[in-house]
Short mmCIF file of C-alpha atoms and ligand atoms in Angstrom, two decimals:
data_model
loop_
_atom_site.label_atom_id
_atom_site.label_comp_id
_atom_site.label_asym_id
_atom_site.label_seq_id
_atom_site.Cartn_x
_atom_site.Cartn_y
_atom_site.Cartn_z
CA UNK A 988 -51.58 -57.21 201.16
CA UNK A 989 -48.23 -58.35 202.94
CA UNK A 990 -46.48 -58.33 199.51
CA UNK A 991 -47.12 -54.32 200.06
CA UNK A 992 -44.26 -53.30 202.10
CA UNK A 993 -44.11 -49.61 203.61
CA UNK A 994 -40.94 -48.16 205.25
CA UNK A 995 -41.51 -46.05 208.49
CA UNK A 996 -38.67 -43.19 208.37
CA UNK A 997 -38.26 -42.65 212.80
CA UNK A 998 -39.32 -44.41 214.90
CA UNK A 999 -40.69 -42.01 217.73
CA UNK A 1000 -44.06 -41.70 219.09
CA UNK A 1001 -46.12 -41.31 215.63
CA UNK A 1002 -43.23 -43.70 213.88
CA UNK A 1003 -42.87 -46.55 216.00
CA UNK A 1004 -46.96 -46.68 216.97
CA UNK A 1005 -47.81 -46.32 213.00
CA UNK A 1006 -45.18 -48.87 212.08
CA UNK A 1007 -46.56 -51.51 215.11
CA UNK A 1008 -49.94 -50.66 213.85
CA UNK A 1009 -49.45 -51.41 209.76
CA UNK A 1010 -47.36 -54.50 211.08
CA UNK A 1011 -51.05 -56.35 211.71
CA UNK A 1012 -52.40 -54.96 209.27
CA UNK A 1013 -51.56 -56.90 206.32
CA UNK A 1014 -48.13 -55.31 205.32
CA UNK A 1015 -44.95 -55.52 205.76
CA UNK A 1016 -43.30 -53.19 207.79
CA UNK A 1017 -39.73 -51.23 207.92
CA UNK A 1018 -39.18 -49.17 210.64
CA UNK A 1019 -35.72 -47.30 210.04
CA UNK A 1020 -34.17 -46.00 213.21
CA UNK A 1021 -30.72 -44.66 212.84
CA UNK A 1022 -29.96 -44.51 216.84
CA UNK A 1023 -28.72 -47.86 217.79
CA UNK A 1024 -29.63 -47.77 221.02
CA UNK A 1025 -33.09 -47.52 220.46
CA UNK A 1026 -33.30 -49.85 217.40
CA UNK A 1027 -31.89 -52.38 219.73
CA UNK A 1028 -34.86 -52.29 222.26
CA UNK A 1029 -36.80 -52.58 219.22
CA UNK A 1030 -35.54 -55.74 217.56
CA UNK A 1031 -35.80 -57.26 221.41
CA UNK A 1032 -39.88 -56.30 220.71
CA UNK A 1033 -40.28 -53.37 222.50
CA UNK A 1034 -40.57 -49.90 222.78
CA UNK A 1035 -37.79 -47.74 223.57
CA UNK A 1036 -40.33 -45.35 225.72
CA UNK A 1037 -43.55 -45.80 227.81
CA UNK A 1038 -46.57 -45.71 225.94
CA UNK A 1039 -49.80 -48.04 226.82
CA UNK A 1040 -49.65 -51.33 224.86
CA UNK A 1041 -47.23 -50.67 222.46
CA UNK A 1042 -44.87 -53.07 223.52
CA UNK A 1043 -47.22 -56.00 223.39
CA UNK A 1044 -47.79 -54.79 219.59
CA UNK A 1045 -44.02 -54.10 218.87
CA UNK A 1046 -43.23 -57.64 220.40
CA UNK A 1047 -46.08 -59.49 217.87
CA UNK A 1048 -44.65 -57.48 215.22
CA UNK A 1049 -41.65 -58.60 215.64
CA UNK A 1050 -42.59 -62.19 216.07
CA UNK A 1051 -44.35 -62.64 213.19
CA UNK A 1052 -41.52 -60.71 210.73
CA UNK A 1053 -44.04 -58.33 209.68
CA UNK A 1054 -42.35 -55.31 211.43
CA UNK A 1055 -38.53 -55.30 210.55
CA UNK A 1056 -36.49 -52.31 212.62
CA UNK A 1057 -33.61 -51.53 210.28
CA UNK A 1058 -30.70 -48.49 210.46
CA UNK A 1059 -30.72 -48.65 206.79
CA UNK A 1060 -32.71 -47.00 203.85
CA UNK A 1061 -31.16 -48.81 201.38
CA UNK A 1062 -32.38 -52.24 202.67
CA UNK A 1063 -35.62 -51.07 203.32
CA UNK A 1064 -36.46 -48.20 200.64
CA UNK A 1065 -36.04 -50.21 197.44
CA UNK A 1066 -38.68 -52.66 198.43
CA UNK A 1067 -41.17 -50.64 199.44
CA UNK A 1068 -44.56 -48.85 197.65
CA UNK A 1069 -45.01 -46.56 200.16
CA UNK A 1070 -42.90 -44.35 202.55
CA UNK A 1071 -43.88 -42.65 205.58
CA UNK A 1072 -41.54 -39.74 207.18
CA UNK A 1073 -41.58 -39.47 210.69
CA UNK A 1074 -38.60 -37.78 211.33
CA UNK A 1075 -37.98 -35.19 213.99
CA UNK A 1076 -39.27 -31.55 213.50
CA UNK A 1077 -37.13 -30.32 216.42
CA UNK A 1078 -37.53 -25.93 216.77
CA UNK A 1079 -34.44 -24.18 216.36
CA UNK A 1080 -33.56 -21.19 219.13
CA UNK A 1081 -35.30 -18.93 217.58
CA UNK A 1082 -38.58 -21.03 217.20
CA UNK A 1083 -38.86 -22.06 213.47
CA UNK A 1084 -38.76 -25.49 213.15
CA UNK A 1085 -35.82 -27.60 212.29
CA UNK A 1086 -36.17 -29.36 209.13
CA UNK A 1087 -32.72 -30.58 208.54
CA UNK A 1088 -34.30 -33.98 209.13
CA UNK A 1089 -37.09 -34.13 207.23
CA UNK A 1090 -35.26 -32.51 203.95
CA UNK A 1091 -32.06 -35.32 204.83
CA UNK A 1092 -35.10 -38.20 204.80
CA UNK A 1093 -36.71 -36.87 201.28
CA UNK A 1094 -33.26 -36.71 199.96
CA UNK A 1095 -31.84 -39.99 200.84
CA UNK A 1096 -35.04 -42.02 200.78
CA UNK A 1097 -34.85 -40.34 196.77
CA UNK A 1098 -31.80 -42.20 196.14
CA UNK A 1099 -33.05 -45.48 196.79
CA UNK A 1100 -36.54 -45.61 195.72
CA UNK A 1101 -38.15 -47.47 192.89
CA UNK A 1102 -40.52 -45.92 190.51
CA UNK A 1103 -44.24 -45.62 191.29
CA UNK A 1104 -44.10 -44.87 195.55
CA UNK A 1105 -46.02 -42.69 197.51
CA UNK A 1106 -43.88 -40.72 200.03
CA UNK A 1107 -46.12 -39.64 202.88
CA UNK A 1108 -45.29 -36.62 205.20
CA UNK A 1109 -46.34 -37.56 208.84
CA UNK A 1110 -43.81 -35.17 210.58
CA UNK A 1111 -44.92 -32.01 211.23
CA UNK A 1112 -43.63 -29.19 208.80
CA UNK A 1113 -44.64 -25.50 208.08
CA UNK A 1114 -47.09 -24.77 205.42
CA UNK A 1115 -45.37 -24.69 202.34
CA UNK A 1116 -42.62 -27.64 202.92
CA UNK A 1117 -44.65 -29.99 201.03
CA UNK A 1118 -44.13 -27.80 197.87
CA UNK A 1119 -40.28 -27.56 198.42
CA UNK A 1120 -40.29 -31.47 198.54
CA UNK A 1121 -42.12 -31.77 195.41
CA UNK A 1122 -39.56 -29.24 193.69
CA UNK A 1123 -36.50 -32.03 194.55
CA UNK A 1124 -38.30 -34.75 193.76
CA UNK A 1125 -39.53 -33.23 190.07
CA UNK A 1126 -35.73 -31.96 190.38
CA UNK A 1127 -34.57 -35.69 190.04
CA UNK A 1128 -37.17 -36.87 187.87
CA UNK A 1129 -38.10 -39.49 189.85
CA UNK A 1130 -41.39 -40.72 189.61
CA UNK A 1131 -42.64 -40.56 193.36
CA UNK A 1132 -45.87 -39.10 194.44
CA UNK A 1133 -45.56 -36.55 197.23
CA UNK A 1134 -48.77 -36.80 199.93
CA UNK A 1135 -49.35 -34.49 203.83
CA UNK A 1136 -50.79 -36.73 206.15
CA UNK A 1137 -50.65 -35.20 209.55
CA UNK A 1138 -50.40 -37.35 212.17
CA UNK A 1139 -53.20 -36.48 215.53
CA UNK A 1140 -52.45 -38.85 218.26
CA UNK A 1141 -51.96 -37.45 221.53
CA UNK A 1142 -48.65 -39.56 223.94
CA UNK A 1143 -50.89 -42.28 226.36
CA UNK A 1144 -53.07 -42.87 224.04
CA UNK A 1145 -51.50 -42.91 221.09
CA UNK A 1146 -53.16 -46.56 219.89
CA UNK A 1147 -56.32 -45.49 221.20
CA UNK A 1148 -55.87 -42.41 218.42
CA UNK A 1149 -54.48 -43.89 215.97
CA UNK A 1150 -57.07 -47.17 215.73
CA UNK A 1151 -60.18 -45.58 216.43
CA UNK A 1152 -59.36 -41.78 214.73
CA UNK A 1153 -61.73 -39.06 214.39
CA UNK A 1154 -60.44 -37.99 211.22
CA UNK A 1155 -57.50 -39.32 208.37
CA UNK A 1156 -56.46 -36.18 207.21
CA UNK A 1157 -54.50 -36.32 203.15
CA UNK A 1158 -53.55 -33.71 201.20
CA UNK A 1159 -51.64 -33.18 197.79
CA UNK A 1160 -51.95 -32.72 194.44
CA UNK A 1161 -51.86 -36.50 192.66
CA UNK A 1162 -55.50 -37.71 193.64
CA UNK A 1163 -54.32 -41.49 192.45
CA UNK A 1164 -52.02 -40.92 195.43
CA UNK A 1165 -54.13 -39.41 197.93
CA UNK A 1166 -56.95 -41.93 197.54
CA UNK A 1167 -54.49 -45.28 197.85
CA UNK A 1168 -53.03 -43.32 201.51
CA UNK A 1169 -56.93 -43.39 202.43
CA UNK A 1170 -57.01 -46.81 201.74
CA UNK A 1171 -54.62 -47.77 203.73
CA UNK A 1172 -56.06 -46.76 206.67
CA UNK A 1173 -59.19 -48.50 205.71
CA UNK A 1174 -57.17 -51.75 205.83
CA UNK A 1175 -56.29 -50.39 209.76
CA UNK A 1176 -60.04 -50.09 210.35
CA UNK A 1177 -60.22 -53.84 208.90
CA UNK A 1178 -57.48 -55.05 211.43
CA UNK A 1179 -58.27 -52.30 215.06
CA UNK A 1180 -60.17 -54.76 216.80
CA UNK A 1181 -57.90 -57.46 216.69
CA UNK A 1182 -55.01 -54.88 217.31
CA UNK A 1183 -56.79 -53.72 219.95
CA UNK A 1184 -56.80 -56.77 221.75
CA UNK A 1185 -53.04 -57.21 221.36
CA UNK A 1186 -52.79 -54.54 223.11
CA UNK A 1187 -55.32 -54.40 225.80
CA UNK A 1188 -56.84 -51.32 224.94
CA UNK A 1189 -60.53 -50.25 224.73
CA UNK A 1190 -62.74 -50.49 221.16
CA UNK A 1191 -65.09 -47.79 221.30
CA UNK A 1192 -67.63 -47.39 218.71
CA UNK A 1193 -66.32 -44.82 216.45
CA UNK A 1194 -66.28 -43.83 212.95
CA UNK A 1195 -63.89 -41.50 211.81
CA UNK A 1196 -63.87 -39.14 208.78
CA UNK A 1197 -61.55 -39.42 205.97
CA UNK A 1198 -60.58 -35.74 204.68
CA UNK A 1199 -59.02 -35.26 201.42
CA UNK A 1200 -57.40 -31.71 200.73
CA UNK A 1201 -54.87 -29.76 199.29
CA UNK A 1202 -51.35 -30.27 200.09
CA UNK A 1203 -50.88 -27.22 201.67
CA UNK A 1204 -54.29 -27.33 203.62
CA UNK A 1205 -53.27 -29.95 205.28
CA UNK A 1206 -50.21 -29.36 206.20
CA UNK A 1207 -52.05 -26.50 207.71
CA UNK A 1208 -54.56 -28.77 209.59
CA UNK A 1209 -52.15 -30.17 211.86
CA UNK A 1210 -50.51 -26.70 212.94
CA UNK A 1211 -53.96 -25.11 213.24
CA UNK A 1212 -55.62 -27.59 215.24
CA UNK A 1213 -52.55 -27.84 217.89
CA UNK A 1214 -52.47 -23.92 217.76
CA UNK A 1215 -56.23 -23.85 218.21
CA UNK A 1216 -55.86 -26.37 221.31
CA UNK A 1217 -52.97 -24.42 222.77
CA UNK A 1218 -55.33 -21.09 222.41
CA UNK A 1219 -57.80 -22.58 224.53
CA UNK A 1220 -55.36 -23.57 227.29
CA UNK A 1221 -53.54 -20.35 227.62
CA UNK A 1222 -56.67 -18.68 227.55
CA UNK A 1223 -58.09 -20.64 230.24
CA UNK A 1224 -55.11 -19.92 231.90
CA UNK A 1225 -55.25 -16.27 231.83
CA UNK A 1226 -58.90 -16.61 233.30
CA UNK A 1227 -57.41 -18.56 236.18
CA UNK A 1228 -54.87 -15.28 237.14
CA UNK A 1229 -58.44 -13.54 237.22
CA UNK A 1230 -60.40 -16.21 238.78
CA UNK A 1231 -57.42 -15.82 241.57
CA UNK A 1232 -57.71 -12.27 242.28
CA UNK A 1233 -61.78 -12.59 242.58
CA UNK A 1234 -62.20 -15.60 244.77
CA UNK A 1235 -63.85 -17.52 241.44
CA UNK A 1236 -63.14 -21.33 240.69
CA UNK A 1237 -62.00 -21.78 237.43
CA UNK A 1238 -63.22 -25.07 237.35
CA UNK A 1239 -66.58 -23.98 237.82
CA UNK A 1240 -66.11 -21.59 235.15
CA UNK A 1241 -64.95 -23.50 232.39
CA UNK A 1242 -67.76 -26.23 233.48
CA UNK A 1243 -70.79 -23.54 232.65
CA UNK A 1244 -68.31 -21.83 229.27
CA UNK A 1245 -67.73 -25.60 228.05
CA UNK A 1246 -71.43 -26.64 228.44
CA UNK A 1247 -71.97 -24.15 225.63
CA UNK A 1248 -71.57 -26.69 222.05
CA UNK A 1249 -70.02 -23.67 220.43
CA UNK A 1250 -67.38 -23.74 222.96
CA UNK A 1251 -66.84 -27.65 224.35
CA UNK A 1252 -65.18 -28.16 227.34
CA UNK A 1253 -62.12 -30.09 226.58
CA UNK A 1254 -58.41 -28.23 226.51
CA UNK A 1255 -60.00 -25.44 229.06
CA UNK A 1256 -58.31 -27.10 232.06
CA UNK A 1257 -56.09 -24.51 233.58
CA UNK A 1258 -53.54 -25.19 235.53
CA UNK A 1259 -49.21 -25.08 235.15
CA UNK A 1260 -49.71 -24.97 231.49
CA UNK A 1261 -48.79 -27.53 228.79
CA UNK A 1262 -46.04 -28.99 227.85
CA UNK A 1263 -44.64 -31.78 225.28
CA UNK A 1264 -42.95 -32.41 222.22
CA UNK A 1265 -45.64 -30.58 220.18
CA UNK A 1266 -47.79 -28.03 221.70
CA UNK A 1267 -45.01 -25.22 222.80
CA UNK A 1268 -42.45 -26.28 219.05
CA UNK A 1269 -45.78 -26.17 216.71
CA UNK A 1270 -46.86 -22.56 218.46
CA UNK A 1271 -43.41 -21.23 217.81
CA UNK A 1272 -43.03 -22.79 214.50
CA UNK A 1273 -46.65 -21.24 213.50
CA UNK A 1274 -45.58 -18.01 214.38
CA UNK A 1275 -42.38 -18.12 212.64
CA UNK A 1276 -43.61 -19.70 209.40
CA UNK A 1277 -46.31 -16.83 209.46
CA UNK A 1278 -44.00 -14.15 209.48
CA UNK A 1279 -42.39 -15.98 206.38
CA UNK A 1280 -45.28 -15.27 205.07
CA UNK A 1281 -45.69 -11.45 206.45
CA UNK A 1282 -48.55 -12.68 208.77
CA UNK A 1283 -48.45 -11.56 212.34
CA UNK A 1284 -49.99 -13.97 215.02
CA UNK A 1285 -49.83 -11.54 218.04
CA UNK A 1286 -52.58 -14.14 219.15
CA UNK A 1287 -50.34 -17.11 219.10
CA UNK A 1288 -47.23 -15.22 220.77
CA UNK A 1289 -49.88 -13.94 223.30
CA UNK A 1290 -50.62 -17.67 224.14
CA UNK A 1291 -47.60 -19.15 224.09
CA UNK A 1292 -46.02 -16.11 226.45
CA UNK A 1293 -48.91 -17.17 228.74
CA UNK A 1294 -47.84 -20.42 229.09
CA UNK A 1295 -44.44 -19.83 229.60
CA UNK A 1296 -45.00 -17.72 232.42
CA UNK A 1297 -47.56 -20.46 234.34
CA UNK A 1298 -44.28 -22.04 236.15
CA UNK A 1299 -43.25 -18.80 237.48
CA UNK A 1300 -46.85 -17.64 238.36
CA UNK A 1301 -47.29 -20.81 240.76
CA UNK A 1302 -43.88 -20.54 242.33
CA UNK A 1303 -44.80 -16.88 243.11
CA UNK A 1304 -48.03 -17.97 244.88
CA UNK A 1305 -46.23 -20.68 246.90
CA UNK A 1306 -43.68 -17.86 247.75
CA UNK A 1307 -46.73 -15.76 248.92
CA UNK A 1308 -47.79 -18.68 251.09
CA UNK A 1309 -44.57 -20.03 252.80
CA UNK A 1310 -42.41 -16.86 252.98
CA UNK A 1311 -38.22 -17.24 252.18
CA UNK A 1312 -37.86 -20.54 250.58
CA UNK A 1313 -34.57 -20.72 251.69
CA UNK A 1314 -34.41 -24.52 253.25
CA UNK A 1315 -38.19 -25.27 252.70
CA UNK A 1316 -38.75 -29.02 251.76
CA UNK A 1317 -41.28 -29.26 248.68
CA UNK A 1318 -41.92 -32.35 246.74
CA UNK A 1319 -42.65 -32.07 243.03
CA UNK A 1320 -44.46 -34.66 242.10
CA UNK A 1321 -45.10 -35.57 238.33
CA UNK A 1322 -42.15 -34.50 235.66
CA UNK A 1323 -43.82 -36.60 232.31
CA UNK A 1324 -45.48 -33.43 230.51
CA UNK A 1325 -48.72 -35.46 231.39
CA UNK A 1326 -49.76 -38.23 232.65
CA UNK A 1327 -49.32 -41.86 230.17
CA UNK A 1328 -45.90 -41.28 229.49
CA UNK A 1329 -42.23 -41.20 230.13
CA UNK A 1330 -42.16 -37.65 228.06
CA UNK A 1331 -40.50 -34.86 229.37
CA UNK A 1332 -39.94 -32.57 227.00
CA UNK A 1333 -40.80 -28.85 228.14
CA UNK A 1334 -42.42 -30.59 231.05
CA UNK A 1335 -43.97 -27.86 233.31
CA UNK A 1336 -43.02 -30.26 236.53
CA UNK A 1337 -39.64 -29.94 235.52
CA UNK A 1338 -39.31 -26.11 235.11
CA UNK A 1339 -41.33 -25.87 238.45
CA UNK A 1340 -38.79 -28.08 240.32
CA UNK A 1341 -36.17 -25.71 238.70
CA UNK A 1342 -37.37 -22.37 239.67
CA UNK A 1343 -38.42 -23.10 243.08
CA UNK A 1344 -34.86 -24.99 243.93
CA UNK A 1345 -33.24 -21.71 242.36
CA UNK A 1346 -35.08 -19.79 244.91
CA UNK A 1347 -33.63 -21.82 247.38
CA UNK A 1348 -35.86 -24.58 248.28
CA UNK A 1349 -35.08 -28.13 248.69
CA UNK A 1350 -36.59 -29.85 246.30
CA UNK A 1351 -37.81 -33.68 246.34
CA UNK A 1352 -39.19 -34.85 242.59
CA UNK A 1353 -40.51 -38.31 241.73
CA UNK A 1354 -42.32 -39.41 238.69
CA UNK A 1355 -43.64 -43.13 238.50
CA UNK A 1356 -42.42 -43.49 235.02
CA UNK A 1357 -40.33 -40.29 233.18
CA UNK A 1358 -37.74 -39.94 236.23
CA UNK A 1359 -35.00 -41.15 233.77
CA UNK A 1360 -36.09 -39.14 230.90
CA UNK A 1361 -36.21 -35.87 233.05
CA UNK A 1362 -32.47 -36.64 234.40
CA UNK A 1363 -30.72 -34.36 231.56
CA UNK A 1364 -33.17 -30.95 232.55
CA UNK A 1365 -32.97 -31.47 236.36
CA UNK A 1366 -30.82 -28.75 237.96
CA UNK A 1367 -28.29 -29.20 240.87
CA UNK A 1368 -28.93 -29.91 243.99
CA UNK A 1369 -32.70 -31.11 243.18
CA UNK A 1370 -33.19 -34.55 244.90
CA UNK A 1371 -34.72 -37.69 243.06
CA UNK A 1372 -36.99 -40.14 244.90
CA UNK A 1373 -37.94 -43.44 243.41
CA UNK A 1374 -41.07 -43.39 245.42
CA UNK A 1375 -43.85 -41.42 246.36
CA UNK A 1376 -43.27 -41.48 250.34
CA UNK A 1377 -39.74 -40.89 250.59
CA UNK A 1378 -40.62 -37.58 248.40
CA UNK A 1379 -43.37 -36.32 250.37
CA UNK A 1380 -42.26 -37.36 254.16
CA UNK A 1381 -41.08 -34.05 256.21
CA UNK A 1382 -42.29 -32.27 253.06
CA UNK A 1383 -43.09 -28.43 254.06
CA UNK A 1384 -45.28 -28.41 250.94
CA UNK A 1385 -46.34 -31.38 248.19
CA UNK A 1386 -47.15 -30.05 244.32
CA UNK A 1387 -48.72 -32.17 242.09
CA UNK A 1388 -47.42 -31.57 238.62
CA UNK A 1389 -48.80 -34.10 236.56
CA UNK A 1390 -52.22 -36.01 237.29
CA UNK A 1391 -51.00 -39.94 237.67
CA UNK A 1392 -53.34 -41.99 238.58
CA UNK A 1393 -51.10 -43.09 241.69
CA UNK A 1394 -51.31 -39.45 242.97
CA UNK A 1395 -54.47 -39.20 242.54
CA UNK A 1396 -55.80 -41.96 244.27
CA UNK A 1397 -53.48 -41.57 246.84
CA UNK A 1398 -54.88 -41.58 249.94
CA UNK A 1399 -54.91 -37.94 251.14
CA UNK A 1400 -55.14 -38.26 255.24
CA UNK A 1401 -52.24 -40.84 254.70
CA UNK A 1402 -50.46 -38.07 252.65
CA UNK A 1403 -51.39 -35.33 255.12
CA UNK A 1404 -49.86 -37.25 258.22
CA UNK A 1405 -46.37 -37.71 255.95
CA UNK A 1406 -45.92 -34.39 255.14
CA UNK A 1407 -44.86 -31.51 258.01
CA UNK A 1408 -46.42 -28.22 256.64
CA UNK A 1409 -49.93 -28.39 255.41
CA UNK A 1410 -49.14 -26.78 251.51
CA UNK A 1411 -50.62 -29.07 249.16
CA UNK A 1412 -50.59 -27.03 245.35
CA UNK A 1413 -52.69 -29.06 242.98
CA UNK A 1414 -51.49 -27.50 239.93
CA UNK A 1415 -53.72 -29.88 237.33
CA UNK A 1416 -56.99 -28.16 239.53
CA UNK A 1417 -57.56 -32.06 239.34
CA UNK A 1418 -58.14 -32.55 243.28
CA UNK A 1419 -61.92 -32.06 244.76
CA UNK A 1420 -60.28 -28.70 247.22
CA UNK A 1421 -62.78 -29.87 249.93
CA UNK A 1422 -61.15 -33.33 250.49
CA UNK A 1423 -58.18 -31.84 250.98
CA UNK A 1424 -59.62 -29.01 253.00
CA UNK A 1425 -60.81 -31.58 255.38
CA UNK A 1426 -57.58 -33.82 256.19
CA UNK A 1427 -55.88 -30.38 257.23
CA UNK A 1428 -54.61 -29.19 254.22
CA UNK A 1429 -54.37 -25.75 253.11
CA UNK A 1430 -55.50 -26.15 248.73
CA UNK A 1431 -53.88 -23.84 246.09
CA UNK A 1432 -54.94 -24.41 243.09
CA UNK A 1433 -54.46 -22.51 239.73
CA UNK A 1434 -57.38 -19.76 239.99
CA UNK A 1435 -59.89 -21.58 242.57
C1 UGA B 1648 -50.98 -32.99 221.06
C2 UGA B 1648 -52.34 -33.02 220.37
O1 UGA B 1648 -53.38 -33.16 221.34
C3 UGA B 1648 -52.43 -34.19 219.39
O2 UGA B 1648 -53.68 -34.17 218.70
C4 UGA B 1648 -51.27 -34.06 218.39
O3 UGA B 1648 -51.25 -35.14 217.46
C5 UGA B 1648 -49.96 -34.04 219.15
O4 UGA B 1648 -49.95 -32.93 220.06
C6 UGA B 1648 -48.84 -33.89 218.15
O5 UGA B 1648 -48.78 -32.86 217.47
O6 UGA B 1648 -48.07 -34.84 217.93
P1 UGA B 1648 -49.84 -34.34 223.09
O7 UGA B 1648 -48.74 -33.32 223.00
O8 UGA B 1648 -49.49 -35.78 223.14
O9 UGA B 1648 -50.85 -34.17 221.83
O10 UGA B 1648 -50.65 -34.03 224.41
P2 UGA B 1648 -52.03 -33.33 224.83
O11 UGA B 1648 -52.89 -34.34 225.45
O12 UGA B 1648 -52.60 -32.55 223.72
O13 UGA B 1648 -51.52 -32.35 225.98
C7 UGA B 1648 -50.57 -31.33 225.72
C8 UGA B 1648 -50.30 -30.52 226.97
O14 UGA B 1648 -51.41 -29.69 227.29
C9 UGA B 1648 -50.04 -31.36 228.23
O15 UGA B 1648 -48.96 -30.78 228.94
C10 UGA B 1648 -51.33 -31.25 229.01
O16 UGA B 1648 -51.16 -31.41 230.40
C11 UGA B 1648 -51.74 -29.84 228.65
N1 UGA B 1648 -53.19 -29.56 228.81
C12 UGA B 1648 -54.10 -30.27 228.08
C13 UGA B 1648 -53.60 -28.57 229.67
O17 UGA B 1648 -52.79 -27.90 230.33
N2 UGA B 1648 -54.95 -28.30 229.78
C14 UGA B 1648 -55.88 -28.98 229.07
O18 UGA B 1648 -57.09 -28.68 229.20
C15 UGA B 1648 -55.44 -30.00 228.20
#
């Protein structure tokens, strides 16, 4: 199949790991990235941000000429049969989402494309976008299929996802067209192993599901099933704020709820709330689209209030424990909205470093990989470390933001004996609160 030729509109996190991915597996592969900085890093064979084994697969791409980073649609358009937006959905300040980019990327890749392609929506868009797609392209009479197929991969472990899926979700209204985007994933399933071992990752056994709907079902898919996962976060969150005022572990609750099938246990960790590029801009953007619609998610403003006011909630309790701020050393450890990647976008590490060096504490962050990306949202006169010790020594307190491996397996006597006060705020509840009890620590969690 590498006389097929797809072009890969973006080249972020679903762009740039799809792209690397089709690359080895039989086609040839465009990936348009109008920022030259980044495309640069690209043609060199890697990626332009931290994500686990991409590079090695960006770098084979690249060596074999099967993945060909361009700025241009019109060298990389014409050629192809099918074309794959991942543009930007960024939220505008009132919370709809931004779709100046993904309208700009139907409309150019329009002028340039030959009869007969398949242009696939991976960015994520409000219910109803696909239609308004379809309208311009009919507008035009050009003859180019229009197919939603919403992308599921989670950053730091975004191969992992995309090889061995649960589910290839395709929606629209040409079945011709939805069937040959099914297919093509077939030919990744063909290829994962070997992709795999480019990259180092794990092959689980797995077989995923291949779900063919309505366009506008599945543009609702991806919204619902982020919305769904942010619901069970916030929610778990407002349990913690009980589980703090009646001496319960959280933990221990969502351990018993999540043993329940009906319920499952994953996305009920509480803790300083989630961040990212997608959970907090696809809530807002649900909500907004909704009312477009005359549909009021109270439920989904309800969460996403919650989470906004985790930050705050934890500062408040350190507040409660150390008195007046004012000239308190605290580290913040962790400012990647998780742990896997350099991502900092709405990063809850980053908002706590914020509010507690507006209440006047001196604040020491480091990050082992996102200390550059967080640079921008960092507020005056927050310190940077580019280690864990220097952060933590003379520290009055130590929060762990973000659950990295290094902090985690960091040795916690050896941490006690750094720091000078005895705080220690786990606020991932990721920490076993007796093993810190016992080194001399005093353990706040987030509702244990
Ligand atoms: C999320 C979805 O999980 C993906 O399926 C989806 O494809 C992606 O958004 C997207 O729309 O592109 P991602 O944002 O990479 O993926 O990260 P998650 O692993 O879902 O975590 C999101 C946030 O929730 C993180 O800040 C994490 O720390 C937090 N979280 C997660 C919790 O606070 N508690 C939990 O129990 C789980």
């Amino acid at each position: 199949m590498q006389d097929v030729t797809i072009t890969v509109l973006g080249a972020g996190y679903v762009g740039l790991t799809s792209a690397a991915i089709f690359a080895q597996s039989g086609f040839r592969v465009f990936v348009v990235e109008p920022n030259q900085k980044r495309l640069a890093v690209i043609k060199e064979g890697r990626s332009f941000f931290f994500e686990h084994g991409l590079d090695a697969l960006v770098a084979k791409g690249i060596a074999d000429g099967t993945l060909v980073p361009t700025d241009s649609y019109q060298q990389s358009v014409p050629e192809s049969e099918y074309i794959f937006s991942c543009v930007g959905t960024p939220d505008n300040p009132d919370g709809s989402s931004n779709l100046t980019y993904v309208f700009d990327a139907a409309k150019t890749t329009l002028q340039y494309a030959k009869a007969g392609v398949v242009y696939i929506q991976k960015s994520t868009v409000p219910v109803g976008t696909g239609s308004k797609i379809e309208q311009l392209i009919a507008d035009q009479g050009a003859g180019m299929a229009y197919v939603s197929n919403p992308e599921f991969l989670r950053e730091g472990t975004a191969l992992q996802d995309s090889l061995f899926f649960d589910r290839v979700v395709v929606g629209g209204h040409d079945p011709a067209a939805v069937r040959k985007v099914s297919d093509l994933y077939k030919k990744i399933v063909d290829h994962r192993e070997a992709i795999a071992h480019i990259s180092n990752i794990d092959v689980p056994a797995k077989t995923g599901h291949y779900i063919e709907t309505k366009l506008n079902s599945a543009e609702l898919i991806k919204v619902t099933a982020n919305a769904f996962l942010a619901l069970k976060i916030s929610f778990a969150n407002s349990i913690a704020k009980l589980a703090d005022q009646t001496g319960a572990d959280i933990n221990e609750v969502m351990d018993a709820v999540g043993a329940d099938p009906r319920i499952g246990r994953a996305f009920l960790n509480a803790g300083r709330g989630f961040g990212g590029g997608c959970f907090p801009k696809d809530v807002s953007g649900l909500i907004s689209s909704a009312g477009d619609y005359g549909v009021d998610l109270s439920i989904m403003t309800a969460a996403a209030d919650l989470n906004d006011s985790m930050p705050g909630y934890i500062a408040q309790k350190i507040h409660s424990s150390l008195g007046d701020l004012q000239d308190k050393r605290i580290a913040v450890l962790g400012l990647a909205f998780k742990a896997g990647t350099s991502d900092t976008r709405r990063s809850p590490g980053v908002a706590l470093a914020n509010i507690l060096s507006r209440n006047g504490a001196e604040v020491t962050v480091y990050d082992p990989e996102a200390l550059e990306e967080a640079e921008a949202d960092l507020e005056e006169p927050i310190k940077r470390a580019d280690s864990l010790e220097p952060a933590i020594t003379g520290a009055d307190a130590v929060l762990i933001a973000t659950d990295w491996p290094e902090f985690l397996s960091y040795d916690l006597t050896d941490l006690a004996k750094l720091l000078k006060g005895k705080l220690f705020v786990d606020c991932m509840n990721a920490y076993d609160t007796q093993k810190v009890q016992v080194v001399g620590l005093t353990y706040m969690g987030v509702g244990r």
